[in-house]
C-alpha cells in the first residue's frame, strides 16, 4: 500500500515528501529504524534526512538494536545526521568508552551502566524525536544491558578479544594499551601538594584486580622480550595525548613521564583541565574524588524566596545574588583573596577549589546587573522559570556557554521552590477533595492528575494533561470542575472548547459522573439558533448559575462574544487542533481570556517544536517568547556541548503531565478493555446525499409491500451506511477525499494520537471495497504502509500477514473486512481497535474486537466505534446500547432486521437526518 501524503499533520511551511530512516524508541523501550515519510519543512526539530551511510546503519539496526548502536558509535558524526542519531551515538559511545578501559586478554564481565544521575541527565538532554516520551533512565539502563550482552558475546568470539571486536565493528575506538595517568594529593608538602604517576596494566592479579605498574617497568618488560611492536602499541595513546597536550609532550621529551613527580597546584590544574583530551587519546585517568564535584566558588542566584505578587505567568518574583562554596556563603575577605590570587587550584577552608578569576568576576557582574534590573522592573514568573531552566531571561539564547552558568548556581527560593516542587512532583501534592458530587471512584493516578490540575489552576498557570487515550482525561477535568465549584465564590463559568464530534461524549460523561454540574452547549446541535442569539445578547444573564460552557473550535469565530468574556478556566480538548498557530481557530482560541488554561491531548507535545510553541503560546503566553525568538532559542540549543535540549525540556516539563499505559503502575490499575463511541459529523456532500437518499426512500415506500418493501429498506439502509462512510463509496467513485467524510476526519484525530505513540491499530469495516481506500488513508498518517485482509485474501497468506503484524517492528496497522477478519486471528500486537462502520450486531463486533483482546494481550485495549450523529447510525447505536424493547433474538439478527419491521412513519423518523447534530462545526 503506497502512503497517501496529500495531508500531513504537521506545523508546515511546505511539504516535500522524502523517504528517510527514522530512529524511533518504541513503547516497549526498543530502538528501531523505520522508513518513514518526512517533511522538508516544519518537521520535528532535527527531522531525519538520509545521510550517506544511512543504509549501513539501518541494516545494523535491522539486525539488532545493539548492533545499530555500535554502528552509530563506530562512525564519525556527520553534520547531516538527524539529531536523534547523534543522541543515540552518544549512548553507544559511552558504552564503548567504558569497554575500552577494560583489560585485554581476559573474559569480559558485564559492564555496569552509568550512575542513575548520569542516565537521568542523558535522558533530560534528549532532542525532540520519535518516542521521546518513552525515554527514561530505566529504559536507558535496559538498552545498556542489552548492548553489553551483545558486545560480550561478540568479544568472546574474537581471537583478539576487545581489540578484535573494535577492529571489526568500531575501528575508531580500537584502543591498544592500558596506560593510566594518576593524580593524588600530597598534603605533607605545602609547596608541592600533588603527586603524579603514569602506570600501565600488564595483566590481572591473582585476585582478578587490576595491577597498575609504573610505566617505566614497561620499558624493561617489553625490552626483555624484544617486543618493540607491543611497546609501541602500549605507548600509542601517550603519543596521541602528547600531540593534544603540550605538558604531556614536555614530560615525554624530558623522560619525566616514567617517574613519580611532585606537582604544584598550577601543574595539577593543567592536568585536571586536560582530562577530556587524555581520555579521548585512549588513556585511563584516576583523579581525586573531589574533582568529580568540581568544587568552585559560585555565584548563587536565588529566585522567589518571598511569595509572588499576583498569580500566573506574569507574577513578579524577587531575586538575590551571593557568592558561595558548596552552598556556604563566602565573606568579603575570602572573596577578595580568591580574586587577588592565581587562577587554578586554591586551598579554601581546608579544601581545594577551582578558581578562574576572570570568569568568576564575569559571572558576579552579570548576575549583579540582573539583580539591579529586577529591583527596577521586576522579574516575571516566566522569566524566573527560564532562568531556572538554564535559558536567558529574555529567551534570546541559552546560558549554557558562558561564565554566568558554569560559575553560577540558579535555584528556587523557599516560596518558588514549593511551587516548582508541586509542578514537577504532582504525587506529593495534597489531595484535592471532590466530595460525593463525583459519582465515580478516581483511580490513584487520576487523583494525582486532579491534584495537579487544581494546583496549577489555582496558581493561575497553564497545564497540559497529556495522558494516553483511555486513561480518563475527561473524568479528571470533570472532577476538577466539581472541586472548583465548591470554591468558586462568584467566579464566572469555565469554557470547554472541543471538536464537534466530542460534544456527545462530554455530555454523557458529565451526566453520568457529575449530574450536579450545570452546563450549556453552544452549538446548533444542542441549542437552536434563536437560543444562541439570545445567549449572545446577554451572556451574563443567560449563563448565570452555569458551571461549564461547551462549544467547538468552529463556533469560536461564529460567536464573537466568547472572546469578550473572562472565563474561570479555558479547557481545550484535542488541543492538537491549535498546533498550527497560523490557523483561524488557533488565533480564535488564543484570543480567549481566562483565569487559567488547560490543554488535553493524547498526542506527545514535546516531539515537534512547532506544535510545542503553539500549544504553550496558549497555555503560558510568553513563556517561550515569540515564534521567531523561540526558533532562535531552539537553534542556539544545538550549539551546546552537552545536554543540548535540557533547557527546553526543563522549561516546559513542569506544565505537562503525561502518564502512559505502558507504565506498570498504570496498566495494573486499568480495565482490560475500554469501548468508546467516536462521534462523527457529516461533510456537506454527505449531508446532501443522505437527505436525498431519505427522500427517495420515502417516495418508494408508497408503492412497496411485503418482501419487496423489505428489500427496499435493506438496500436503503446499506446505502445510508455507505454515505456515512464516504460519498464515493455510495456513488461508486474512485476518489476518497478526506474533506468529504466526517468519519475520515474523526479517524485522523484518533489515528494521529495512535501513530504518535507508535502503537498498533486494527481497523474493521464490513465493506470490502473500503479496505484499500482506508489503508491508503492510514498509510498517510503513519508514514508507512500497513496490511489488508479481506475475503479475497488467500487462506495461505493470512498467517503470514498475522505474523508480520505481530512483529514489534512490523506494519503499524491492519485493515480487515469484518467477515474475513472477525474470527480466528490472534492480533494481540494491537492496542487499538476501530470499527469504521457498525455491523449493528454487538456479538459480531465483539468477536472482531477480540482479535486484539484475547489471551496473551498485555496491553489495555481501546475500542473506538465511529458513529455519525444525526443519522440512523446514532439511533441504532442508542438502541443497541440500551437494548430498549429489544429481544435477544431480534438483537442477534442485527439492526437492519429491526428496521424492516417498523411502519413507514417510524422508519422514516429513524433514518431522518438531524442536520444540526450532523453539522461539522
Coordinates of N, CA, C and O in Angstrom, one line a residue, residues 459-621:
X459 N -2.9 28.5 40.9 CA -1.7 29.4 40.8 C -1.9 30.3 39.5 O -1.0 31.1 39.3
X460 N -2.9 30.1 38.8 CA -3.1 30.9 37.5 C -2.2 30.4 36.4 O -1.9 31.2 35.5
X461 N -1.7 29.2 36.5 CA -0.8 28.7 35.5 C -1.4 27.7 34.5 O -2.4 27.1 34.9
X462 N -0.9 27.7 33.3 CA -1.5 26.7 32.3 C -1.0 25.3 32.6 O 0.1 25.1 33.1
X463 N -1.8 24.3 32.2 CA -1.4 22.9 32.3 C -1.8 22.1 31.2 O -2.9 22.4 30.6
X464 N -1.0 21.1 30.8 CA -1.3 20.2 29.7 C -1.4 18.8 30.2 O -0.4 18.3 30.7
X465 N -2.6 18.3 30.2 CA -2.8 16.9 30.6 C -2.7 16.0 29.4 O -3.5 16.0 28.5
X466 N -1.6 15.3 29.3 CA -1.2 14.6 28.0 C -1.2 13.1 28.3 O -0.4 12.3 27.7
X467 N -2.1 12.6 29.1 CA -2.3 11.2 29.3 C -2.6 10.4 28.0 O -3.3 11.0 27.2
X468 N -2.2 9.2 28.0 CA -2.6 8.3 26.9 C -4.1 8.3 26.8 O -4.9 8.4 27.8
X469 N -4.6 8.0 25.5 CA -6.0 7.8 25.4 C -6.5 6.6 26.3 O -5.8 5.6 26.4
X470 N -7.7 6.8 26.9 CA -8.3 5.8 27.7 C -7.9 5.9 29.2 O -8.4 5.1 30.0
X471 N -7.1 6.9 29.5 CA -6.7 7.0 31.0 C -7.6 7.9 31.7 O -7.4 8.1 32.9
X472 N -8.6 8.5 31.1 CA -9.6 9.3 31.8 C -9.3 10.8 32.0 O -9.5 11.3 33.0
X473 N -8.8 11.4 30.9 CA -8.6 12.8 31.0 C -9.9 13.6 31.2 O -10.0 14.5 32.0
X474 N -11.0 13.1 30.6 CA -12.3 13.8 30.7 C -12.7 13.7 32.2 O -13.2 14.7 32.8
X475 N -12.6 12.6 32.8 CA -13.1 12.4 34.2 C -12.3 13.3 35.1 O -12.8 13.9 36.1
X476 N -11.0 13.4 34.9 CA -10.1 14.2 35.7 C -10.5 15.7 35.6 O -10.5 16.4 36.7
X477 N -10.9 16.2 34.5 CA -11.3 17.6 34.3 C -12.7 17.8 35.0 O -12.9 18.8 35.6
X478 N -13.6 16.8 34.8 CA -14.9 16.9 35.5 C -14.7 17.0 37.0 O -15.3 17.8 37.7
X479 N -13.8 16.1 37.5 CA -13.5 16.2 39.0 C -13.0 17.5 39.4 O -13.3 18.1 40.4
X480 N -12.1 18.1 38.6 CA -11.5 19.4 38.8 C -12.6 20.5 38.9 O -12.6 21.3 39.8
X481 N -13.5 20.4 37.9 CA -14.6 21.4 37.9 C -15.5 21.3 39.1 O -16.0 22.3 39.6
X482 N -15.7 20.1 39.6 CA -16.5 19.9 40.8 C -15.8 20.5 42.0 O -16.4 21.1 42.9
X483 N -14.5 20.2 42.1 CA -13.7 20.7 43.2 C -13.7 22.3 43.2 O -13.8 22.9 44.2
X484 N -13.6 22.8 42.0 CA -13.6 24.3 41.9 C -15.0 24.9 42.2 O -15.1 26.0 42.6
X485 N -16.0 24.1 41.9 CA -17.4 24.6 42.1 C -17.6 25.0 43.6 O -18.3 26.0 43.9
X486 N -17.1 24.1 44.5 CA -17.2 24.4 45.9 C -16.4 25.6 46.4 O -16.6 26.1 47.5
X487 N -15.5 26.0 45.5 CA -14.6 27.2 45.9 C -14.8 28.4 45.0 O -14.0 29.2 44.9
X488 N -15.8 28.3 44.1 CA -16.0 29.3 43.1 C -16.1 30.7 43.6 O -15.5 31.7 43.1
X489 N -17.0 30.9 44.6 CA -17.2 32.2 45.3 C -17.4 33.3 44.2 O -16.6 34.3 44.2
X490 N -18.3 33.1 43.3 CA -18.6 34.2 42.4 C -17.8 34.1 41.1 O -17.9 35.0 40.3
X491 N -17.0 33.1 41.0 CA -16.2 33.0 39.7 C -17.1 32.8 38.5 O -18.2 32.2 38.7
X492 N -16.7 33.3 37.3 CA -17.5 33.0 36.1 C -17.5 31.5 35.7 O -16.6 30.8 36.3
X493 N -18.3 31.1 34.8 CA -18.2 29.7 34.3 C -16.9 29.4 33.6 O -16.2 30.4 33.2
X494 N -16.6 28.2 33.5 CA -15.4 27.7 32.7 C -15.9 27.5 31.3 O -17.1 27.2 31.0
X495 N -14.9 27.5 30.3 CA -15.2 27.3 28.9 C -14.5 26.1 28.4 O -13.3 26.0 28.6
X496 N -15.2 25.2 27.8 CA -14.6 24.0 27.2 C -14.7 24.1 25.7 O -15.8 24.1 25.2
X497 N -13.6 24.1 25.0 CA -13.6 24.1 23.5 C -13.1 22.7 23.0 O -12.1 22.2 23.5
X498 N -13.9 22.2 22.1 CA -13.6 20.8 21.7 C -14.1 20.6 20.2 O -14.9 21.4 19.7
X499 N -13.7 19.5 19.6 CA -14.3 19.2 18.3 C -15.8 18.8 18.4 O -16.2 18.3 19.5
X500 N -16.6 19.1 17.4 CA -18.0 18.9 17.5 C -18.3 17.4 17.7 O -19.3 17.0 18.4
X501 N -17.4 16.5 17.3 CA -17.6 15.1 17.4 C -17.5 14.6 18.9 O -18.0 13.5 19.2
X502 N -17.0 15.5 19.8 CA -16.9 15.1 21.2 C -17.9 15.6 22.1 O -17.9 15.4 23.3
X503 N -18.8 16.4 21.5 CA -19.9 17.0 22.4 C -20.7 16.0 23.1 O -20.9 16.0 24.3
X504 N -21.1 15.0 22.4 CA -21.9 13.9 23.0 C -21.2 13.2 24.0 O -21.7 12.8 25.1
X505 N -19.9 12.9 23.8 CA -19.1 12.2 24.8 C -19.0 13.0 26.1 O -19.2 12.4 27.2
X506 N -18.8 14.3 26.0 CA -18.7 15.1 27.2 C -20.1 15.2 27.9 O -20.2 15.2 29.2
X507 N -21.1 15.4 27.2 CA -22.5 15.4 27.7 C -22.8 14.1 28.5 O -23.3 14.2 29.7
X508 N -22.4 13.0 27.9 CA -22.7 11.7 28.6 C -21.9 11.6 29.8 O -22.4 11.1 30.9
X509 N -20.6 12.0 29.8 CA -19.7 11.8 30.9 C -20.1 12.7 32.1 O -20.1 12.3 33.2
X510 N -20.5 14.0 31.8 CA -20.9 14.9 32.8 C -22.2 14.4 33.4 O -22.4 14.4 34.7
X511 N -23.2 14.0 32.6 CA -24.5 13.5 33.1 C -24.3 12.2 34.0 O -25.0 12.1 35.0
X512 N -23.3 11.4 33.6 CA -23.1 10.2 34.4 C -22.3 10.4 35.7 O -22.7 9.9 36.7
X513 N -21.2 11.2 35.6 CA -20.3 11.4 36.7 C -20.6 12.6 37.6 O -20.1 12.7 38.7
X514 N -21.2 13.6 37.0 CA -21.3 14.9 37.7 C -22.7 15.5 37.4 O -22.7 16.6 36.8
X515 N -23.8 14.9 37.7 CA -25.1 15.5 37.4 C -25.4 16.8 38.0 O -26.2 17.6 37.5
X516 N -24.6 17.2 39.1 CA -24.8 18.5 39.7 C -24.1 19.6 39.0 O -24.3 20.8 39.3
X517 N -23.3 19.3 38.0 CA -22.5 20.3 37.3 C -23.4 20.9 36.2 O -23.8 20.2 35.3
X518 N -23.7 22.1 36.3 CA -24.6 22.8 35.4 C -23.8 23.2 34.2 O -22.8 23.9 34.3
X519 N -24.3 22.8 33.0 CA -23.5 23.2 31.8 C -24.5 23.5 30.7 O -25.7 23.2 30.6
X520 N -24.0 24.3 29.7 CA -24.7 24.7 28.5 C -23.8 24.4 27.3 O -22.6 24.5 27.4
X521 N -24.5 24.0 26.2 CA -23.7 23.7 25.0 C -24.1 24.7 23.9 O -25.2 24.9 23.6
X522 N -23.0 25.4 23.5 CA -23.2 26.5 22.4 C -22.9 25.8 21.1 O -21.8 25.9 20.6
X523 N -23.9 25.2 20.5 CA -23.7 24.5 19.2 C -25.1 24.3 18.7 O -26.1 23.9 19.4
X524 N -25.3 24.5 17.4 CA -26.7 24.2 16.8 C -27.2 22.8 17.1 O -28.5 22.7 17.1
X525 N -26.3 21.9 17.3 CA -26.8 20.5 17.5 C -27.6 20.4 18.8 O -28.4 19.5 19.0
X526 N -27.3 21.3 19.8 CA -27.9 21.2 21.1 C -28.7 22.5 21.5 O -29.6 22.4 22.3
X527 N -28.4 23.6 20.9 CA -29.2 24.8 21.1 C -29.6 25.4 19.8 O -28.7 25.6 18.9
X528 N -30.9 25.8 19.7 CA -31.3 26.4 18.4 C -30.6 27.7 18.2 O -30.1 28.3 19.1
X529 N -30.7 28.1 16.9 CA -30.0 29.3 16.5 C -30.6 30.5 17.3 O -29.9 31.5 17.6
X530 N -31.9 30.5 17.5 CA -32.6 31.6 18.3 C -32.0 31.6 19.7 O -31.8 32.7 20.3
X531 N -31.8 30.4 20.3 CA -31.3 30.3 21.6 C -29.8 30.9 21.7 O -29.5 31.6 22.6
X532 N -29.1 30.6 20.7 CA -27.7 31.1 20.6 C -27.7 32.6 20.5 O -26.8 33.3 21.1
X533 N -28.6 33.1 19.7 CA -28.7 34.6 19.6 C -29.1 35.2 20.9 O -28.6 36.3 21.3
X534 N -30.0 34.6 21.7 CA -30.5 35.1 23.0 C -29.3 35.1 24.0 O -29.1 36.1 24.7
X535 N -28.5 34.1 24.0 CA -27.4 34.0 24.9 C -26.3 35.1 24.6 O -25.8 35.7 25.4
X536 N -26.1 35.2 23.3 CA -25.1 36.2 22.8 C -25.5 37.6 23.2 O -24.7 38.5 23.5
X537 N -26.8 37.9 23.3 CA -27.3 39.2 23.6 C -27.0 39.6 25.0 O -26.7 40.8 25.3
X538 N -27.1 38.7 25.9 CA -26.8 39.0 27.4 C -26.2 37.7 28.0 O -26.9 37.0 28.8
X539 N -24.9 37.5 27.8 CA -24.2 36.3 28.3 C -24.3 36.2 29.8 O -24.5 35.1 30.3
X540 N -24.1 37.3 30.5 CA -24.1 37.3 31.9 C -25.4 36.7 32.5 O -25.4 35.9 33.4
X541 N -26.5 37.1 32.0 CA -27.8 36.7 32.4 C -28.1 35.2 32.0 O -28.6 34.4 32.8
X542 N -27.8 34.9 30.7 CA -28.1 33.6 30.2 C -27.2 32.5 30.9 O -27.7 31.4 31.0
X543 N -26.1 32.9 31.3 CA -25.2 31.9 31.9 C -25.1 31.9 33.4 O -24.2 31.3 34.0
X544 N -26.0 32.7 34.0 CA -26.0 32.7 35.5 C -26.3 31.4 36.0 O -27.2 30.7 35.6
X545 N -25.4 30.9 37.0 CA -25.6 29.6 37.6 C -25.0 28.5 36.8 O -25.0 27.3 37.2
X546 N -24.4 28.8 35.7 CA -23.8 27.7 34.8 C -22.3 27.5 35.2 O -21.6 28.5 35.4
X547 N -21.9 26.3 35.4 CA -20.6 26.0 35.8 C -19.6 25.8 34.6 O -18.5 26.1 34.6
X548 N -20.2 25.3 33.5 CA -19.4 25.0 32.3 C -20.1 25.3 31.0 O -21.3 24.9 30.9
X549 N -19.4 25.9 30.1 CA -20.0 26.2 28.8 C -19.2 25.4 27.8 O -17.9 25.4 27.8
X550 N -19.8 24.6 26.9 CA -19.2 23.8 25.9 C -19.4 24.4 24.6 O -20.6 24.7 24.2
X551 N -18.4 24.5 23.8 CA -18.5 25.0 22.4 C -17.4 24.3 21.6 O -16.5 23.6 22.1
X552 N -17.4 24.6 20.3 CA -16.5 23.9 19.4 C -15.5 24.9 18.8 O -15.7 26.1 18.9
X553 N -14.4 24.4 18.3 CA -13.4 25.3 17.7 C -14.1 26.1 16.5 O -13.8 27.3 16.4
X554 N -15.0 25.5 15.8 CA -15.6 26.2 14.7 C -16.5 27.3 15.1 O -16.7 28.3 14.5
X555 N -17.2 27.1 16.3 CA -18.1 28.1 16.8 C -17.4 29.3 17.3 O -18.1 30.4 17.5
X556 N -16.2 29.3 17.7 CA -15.5 30.4 18.3 C -15.5 31.6 17.4 O -15.7 32.8 17.8
X557 N -15.4 31.4 16.1 CA -15.4 32.5 15.1 C -16.8 33.0 14.8 O -17.0 34.1 14.3
X558 N -17.8 32.1 15.1 CA -19.2 32.5 14.8 C -19.8 33.2 16.0 O -20.9 33.8 15.9
X559 N -19.3 33.0 17.2 CA -19.8 33.6 18.4 C -18.7 34.5 19.0 O -18.0 34.2 19.9
X560 N -18.6 35.7 18.4 CA -17.5 36.6 18.7 C -17.6 37.0 20.2 O -16.5 37.4 20.8
X561 N -18.7 37.0 20.8 CA -18.8 37.5 22.2 C -18.0 36.6 23.2 O -17.7 37.0 24.3
X562 N -17.7 35.4 22.8 CA -17.0 34.5 23.7 C -15.6 35.1 24.1 O -15.2 34.9 25.2
X563 N -15.0 35.8 23.2 CA -13.7 36.3 23.5 C -13.8 37.6 24.4 O -12.8 38.1 24.9
X564 N -15.0 38.1 24.5 CA -15.2 39.3 25.3 C -15.4 39.0 26.8 O -15.5 39.9 27.6
X565 N -15.6 37.7 27.0 CA -15.9 37.2 28.4 C -14.6 36.9 29.1 O -13.6 36.5 28.5
X566 N -14.6 36.9 30.4 CA -13.5 36.4 31.2 C -14.0 35.1 31.9 O -14.9 35.2 32.7
X567 N -13.4 34.0 31.5 CA -13.8 32.7 32.0 C -13.0 32.3 33.2 O -11.9 32.8 33.5
X568 N -13.5 31.4 34.0 CA -12.7 30.8 35.1 C -11.6 30.0 34.5 O -10.4 30.4 34.6
X569 N -11.9 28.9 33.9 CA -10.9 28.0 33.2 C -11.2 28.0 31.8 O -12.4 28.0 31.4
X570 N -10.2 27.9 30.9 CA -10.4 27.7 29.5 C -9.8 26.3 29.2 O -8.6 26.2 29.4
X571 N -10.6 25.4 28.8 CA -10.1 24.0 28.6 C -10.2 23.6 27.1 O -11.3 23.8 26.5
X572 N -9.1 23.2 26.6 CA -9.1 22.7 25.2 C -9.1 21.2 25.2 O -8.1 20.6 25.7
X573 N -10.0 20.5 24.6 CA -9.9 19.1 24.3 C -9.4 18.9 22.9 O -9.7 19.6 22.0
X574 N -8.6 17.8 22.8 CA -7.9 17.6 21.5 C -7.1 18.8 21.1 O -7.3 19.4 20.0
X575 N -6.3 19.3 22.0 CA -5.6 20.5 21.9 C -4.7 20.6 20.7 O -4.2 21.7 20.3
X576 N -4.4 19.4 20.1 CA -3.5 19.5 18.9 C -4.2 20.2 17.8 O -3.6 20.5 16.8
X577 N -5.5 20.6 18.0 CA -6.2 21.4 17.0 C -5.6 22.7 16.8 O -5.8 23.4 15.8
X578 N -4.8 23.2 17.8 CA -4.1 24.5 17.6 C -2.6 24.4 17.4 O -1.9 25.4 17.6
X579 N -2.2 23.3 16.9 CA -0.7 23.1 16.7 C -0.2 24.0 15.6 O 1.0 24.3 15.6
X580 N -1.0 24.4 14.7 CA -0.6 25.3 13.6 C -1.1 26.7 14.0 O -2.2 27.0 13.9
X581 N -0.1 27.6 14.5 CA -0.6 28.9 15.0 C -1.2 29.8 14.0 O -1.8 30.8 14.3
X582 N -1.0 29.5 12.7 CA -1.5 30.3 11.7 C -2.9 30.1 11.3 O -3.5 30.9 10.6
X583 N -3.6 29.1 11.9 CA -5.0 28.8 11.5 C -5.9 29.8 12.2 O -5.6 30.3 13.3
X584 N -7.1 30.0 11.7 CA -8.1 30.9 12.2 C -8.5 30.4 13.6 O -8.7 31.2 14.5
X585 N -8.7 29.0 13.8 CA -9.2 28.5 15.0 C -8.1 28.7 16.1 O -8.4 28.9 17.3
X586 N -6.8 28.5 15.8 CA -5.8 28.7 16.8 C -5.8 30.2 17.2 O -5.6 30.5 18.4
X587 N -5.9 31.1 16.3 CA -5.9 32.6 16.7 C -7.2 32.9 17.5 O -7.1 33.6 18.5
X588 N -8.3 32.2 17.2 CA -9.5 32.5 18.0 C -9.4 31.9 19.4 O -9.8 32.6 20.4
X589 N -8.8 30.8 19.6 CA -8.6 30.2 20.9 C -7.7 31.1 21.7 O -7.9 31.3 22.9
X590 N -6.6 31.6 21.1 CA -5.6 32.4 21.9 C -6.2 33.8 22.2 O -5.6 34.5 23.0
X591 N -7.3 34.2 21.6 CA -7.9 35.4 21.9 C -8.8 35.4 23.1 O -9.3 36.4 23.5
X592 N -9.0 34.2 23.7 CA -9.9 34.0 24.8 C -9.2 34.5 26.1 O -8.0 34.4 26.2
X593 N -10.0 34.9 27.1 CA -9.5 35.4 28.3 C -10.0 34.5 29.5 O -11.2 34.3 29.6
X594 N -9.1 34.1 30.3 CA -9.5 33.2 31.5 C -8.5 33.3 32.6 O -7.3 33.7 32.4
X595 N -8.9 32.8 33.7 CA -8.0 32.8 34.9 C -6.9 31.8 34.8 O -5.8 32.0 35.2
X596 N -7.2 30.7 34.2 CA -6.1 29.6 33.9 C -6.6 28.8 32.7 O -7.7 28.8 32.3
X597 N -5.6 28.2 32.1 CA -5.8 27.5 30.9 C -5.4 26.0 31.0 O -4.3 25.7 31.6
X598 N -6.1 25.1 30.4 CA -5.8 23.7 30.4 C -5.9 23.1 29.0 O -6.9 23.4 28.3
X599 N -5.0 22.3 28.6 CA -5.0 21.6 27.3 C -5.0 20.1 27.5 O -4.3 19.6 28.4
X600 N -5.9 19.4 26.8 CA -6.0 18.0 26.9 C -5.6 17.4 25.6 O -6.1 17.9 24.5
X601 N -4.7 16.5 25.6 CA -4.2 15.8 24.3 C -3.7 14.5 24.6 O -3.0 14.3 25.6
X602 N -3.9 13.6 23.7 CA -3.3 12.2 23.8 C -2.1 12.1 22.9 O -1.5 11.0 22.8
X603 N -1.7 13.2 22.3 CA -0.6 13.2 21.4 C 0.7 13.8 22.0 O 0.5 14.8 22.7
X604 N 1.8 13.2 21.9 CA 3.0 13.8 22.5 C 3.2 15.2 22.0 O 3.1 15.5 20.9
X605 N 3.5 16.1 23.0 CA 3.6 17.5 22.6 C 5.0 18.0 22.5 O 5.3 19.1 22.1
X606 N 6.0 17.3 23.0 CA 7.3 17.7 23.1 C 8.2 17.3 21.9 O 9.4 17.7 21.9
X607 N 7.6 16.6 21.0 CA 8.5 16.0 20.0 C 8.5 16.8 18.7 O 9.2 16.5 17.8
X608 N 7.7 17.9 18.6 CA 7.7 18.7 17.4 C 7.7 20.2 17.9 O 6.8 20.6 18.6
X609 N 8.8 20.9 17.6 CA 8.9 22.2 18.2 C 7.9 23.2 17.8 O 7.5 24.0 18.6
X610 N 7.4 23.1 16.5 CA 6.3 24.0 16.1 C 5.1 23.8 16.9 O 4.4 24.7 17.4
X611 N 4.7 22.5 17.1 CA 3.5 22.2 17.9 C 3.7 22.7 19.3 O 2.8 23.2 19.9
X612 N 4.9 22.5 19.9 CA 5.2 22.8 21.2 C 5.0 24.3 21.5 O 4.4 24.8 22.4
X613 N 5.5 25.1 20.6 CA 5.4 26.6 20.7 C 4.0 27.0 20.7 O 3.5 27.8 21.5
X614 N 3.2 26.5 19.7 CA 1.9 27.0 19.5 C 1.0 26.6 20.8 O 0.2 27.4 21.2
X615 N 1.2 25.4 21.3 CA 0.5 25.0 22.5 C 0.8 25.9 23.7 O -0.1 26.3 24.4
X616 N 2.1 26.2 23.9 CA 2.4 27.0 25.0 C 2.1 28.4 24.8 O 2.0 29.2 25.8
X617 N 2.0 28.8 23.6 CA 1.5 30.2 23.3 C 0.1 30.4 23.8 O -0.3 31.5 24.2
X618 N -0.7 29.3 23.9 CA -2.0 29.3 24.5 C -1.9 29.1 26.1 O -2.5 29.9 26.8
X619 N -1.2 28.1 26.5 CA -1.1 27.7 27.9 C -0.5 28.7 28.8 O -1.0 29.2 29.8
X620 N 0.7 29.1 28.4 CA 1.5 30.1 29.2 C 2.0 31.2 28.2 O 3.2 31.1 27.9
X621 N 1.2 32.1 27.8 CA 1.6 33.1 26.8 C 2.9 33.8 27.3 O 3.0 34.3 28.4

